[in-house]
Short mmCIF file of C-alpha atoms in Angstrom, two decimals:
data_model
loop_
_atom_site.label_atom_id
_atom_site.label_comp_id
_atom_site.label_asym_id
_atom_site.label_seq_id
_atom_site.Cartn_x
_atom_site.Cartn_y
_atom_site.Cartn_z
CA PHE A 1 -1.49 -14.43 -3.04
CA SER A 2 2.18 -15.14 -4.99
CA LYS A 3 5.61 -14.36 -4.40
CA SER A 4 6.53 -11.88 -7.03
CA LYS A 5 9.00 -12.12 -9.73
CA SER A 6 12.63 -11.34 -8.67
CA THR A 7 12.29 -8.21 -11.40
CA GLU A 8 9.48 -6.54 -9.12
CA ALA A 9 9.93 -4.25 -6.19
CA SER A 10 7.21 -6.18 -4.21
CA GLU A 11 8.05 -9.18 -2.57
CA TYR A 12 4.36 -10.80 -2.56
CA SER A 13 1.48 -9.95 -4.76
CA PHE A 14 -2.30 -10.67 -3.50
CA THR A 15 -5.41 -10.76 -5.91
CA LEU A 16 -9.10 -10.59 -4.35
CA LYS A 17 -10.46 -13.53 -5.70
CA ASP A 18 -12.90 -12.98 -8.92
CA LYS A 19 -12.55 -8.99 -8.73
CA ASP A 20 -10.43 -6.43 -10.11
CA ALA A 21 -8.62 -5.82 -6.80
CA TYR A 22 -4.96 -6.11 -6.07
CA ALA A 23 -2.48 -5.69 -3.36
CA MET A 24 1.47 -5.86 -2.97
CA MET A 25 3.97 -6.22 0.12
CA ILE A 26 7.20 -4.65 0.02
CA THR A 27 9.77 -5.55 2.82
CA GLU A 28 13.13 -3.93 3.57
CA LYS A 29 15.56 -4.43 6.20
CA ILE A 30 16.69 -0.75 5.96
CA GLN A 31 15.61 1.38 8.74
CA ILE A 32 14.08 4.63 7.41
CA SER A 33 11.56 7.22 9.26
CA TYR A 34 8.19 7.59 8.61
CA GLU A 35 8.47 11.05 7.15
CA ASP A 36 11.04 9.34 4.58
CA LEU A 37 8.85 6.46 3.89
CA LYS A 38 6.04 8.54 2.91
CA SER A 39 8.23 10.54 0.51
CA ILE A 40 9.86 7.46 -1.01
CA ALA A 41 6.48 5.83 -1.14
CA LEU A 42 4.88 8.85 -3.39
CA GLU A 43 8.33 9.13 -5.46
CA ASN A 44 7.99 5.65 -6.33
CA ALA A 45 4.22 6.10 -7.41
CA ARG A 46 4.76 8.85 -9.21
CA GLU A 47 7.05 6.67 -11.48
CA VAL A 48 4.26 4.93 -12.80
CA ALA A 49 1.33 7.64 -11.90
CA PRO A 50 2.85 11.09 -12.67
CA ASP A 51 -0.45 12.80 -11.51
CA ILE A 52 -0.38 10.76 -8.13
CA ARG A 53 -1.51 12.55 -5.06
CA ILE A 54 -2.21 11.86 -1.24
CA ALA A 55 -5.67 12.07 -0.50
CA LYS A 56 -5.76 10.94 3.05
CA GLN A 57 -2.91 10.45 5.42
CA GLU A 58 -2.91 9.51 8.93
CA TYR A 59 -1.10 7.35 12.15
CA ARG A 60 -2.96 4.59 13.26
CA LYS A 61 -2.25 1.74 15.82
CA VAL A 62 -3.20 -1.63 14.57
CA ASN A 63 -2.45 -4.72 16.24
CA GLY A 64 -0.14 -3.16 18.35
CA ASN A 65 1.86 -1.85 15.71
CA TYR A 66 2.34 1.89 14.99
CA ILE A 67 1.76 2.80 11.10
CA LEU A 68 1.01 5.17 8.51
CA LEU A 69 -2.07 5.07 6.19
CA LEU A 70 -1.83 6.70 3.12
CA GLN A 71 -4.58 6.93 0.38
CA MET A 72 -3.54 7.96 -3.07
CA ASP A 73 -4.82 8.66 -6.21
CA GLY A 74 -3.49 8.73 -9.76
CA THR A 75 -3.64 7.69 -13.67
CA ILE A 76 -1.70 5.00 -15.23
CA HIS A 77 -2.11 4.49 -18.97
CA GLY A 78 -5.03 6.63 -18.75
CA ILE A 79 -6.73 4.60 -16.11
CA LYS A 80 -7.55 6.50 -12.69
CA PHE A 81 -6.13 4.32 -9.69
CA ASN A 82 -6.64 4.42 -6.17
CA TYR A 83 -4.08 3.09 -3.69
CA ILE A 84 -4.67 2.40 0.12
CA GLY A 85 -1.86 1.18 2.19
CA TYR A 86 -0.18 0.76 5.62
CA TYR A 87 3.42 1.63 6.04
CA SER A 88 5.43 0.37 8.81
CA ALA A 89 8.75 1.58 9.88
CA THR A 90 10.80 0.07 13.01
CA GLU A 91 14.38 -0.39 13.93
CA ASN A 92 14.02 -3.62 12.09
CA GLY A 93 13.00 -2.55 8.86
CA THR A 94 10.02 -1.33 6.66
CA VAL A 95 7.12 -2.86 5.37
CA GLN A 96 4.32 -1.23 2.82
CA LEU A 97 1.21 -3.36 2.59
CA ILE A 98 -0.51 -1.71 -0.55
CA CYS A 99 -4.08 -2.22 -1.84
CA TYR A 100 -5.06 -0.79 -5.45
CA THR A 101 -7.69 -1.03 -7.82
CA SER A 102 -9.41 1.25 -10.53
CA ASN A 103 -11.20 4.74 -9.30
CA ASN A 104 -14.59 3.13 -10.29
CA LEU A 105 -14.15 -0.03 -8.27
CA PHE A 106 -12.44 1.43 -5.35
CA ASN A 107 -15.26 2.26 -2.77
CA GLN A 108 -17.04 -1.35 -3.44
CA ASN A 109 -13.73 -3.03 -2.91
CA LYS A 110 -12.46 -0.65 0.16
CA PRO A 111 -14.17 -2.67 3.03
CA ASP A 112 -12.03 -5.64 1.87
CA PHE A 113 -9.16 -3.72 1.54
CA GLU A 114 -9.48 -2.48 5.13
CA GLU A 115 -10.10 -6.24 6.38
CA PHE A 116 -6.94 -6.97 4.68
CA LEU A 117 -5.00 -4.09 5.82
CA ASN A 118 -6.17 -4.46 9.49
CA GLY A 119 -4.78 -7.99 9.38
CA PHE A 120 -1.55 -6.43 9.36
CA THR A 121 0.85 -7.74 12.26
CA SER A 122 4.57 -7.12 12.76
CA THR A 123 7.29 -9.79 13.05
CA ASP A 124 9.60 -7.67 15.06
#
């Protein structure tokens, strides 16, 4: 993993070794409701993938944390992408942990994505 450049929205970037699979973490101290966080995530994704759509959404409890899972599909520069992410909103701020790859590689990378996401713990 690496700390993202100051010009990027994400604070940290991750790459699955020897694969075309990626993740990013965005943290903010702003308190946002889950519904607003979902809308903001969708709006931000729409800036790079105008056809983005939510394929799956559900609330989960992971390592004692209440999180929103969003799986989104869209097209960036002609390439179909899939995103799966955990979104956490507390009084201390928000965390977006998002994994992504091209559509044709998503299913083979999904187990690694889920293992990575399920390692999420809060630092409240």
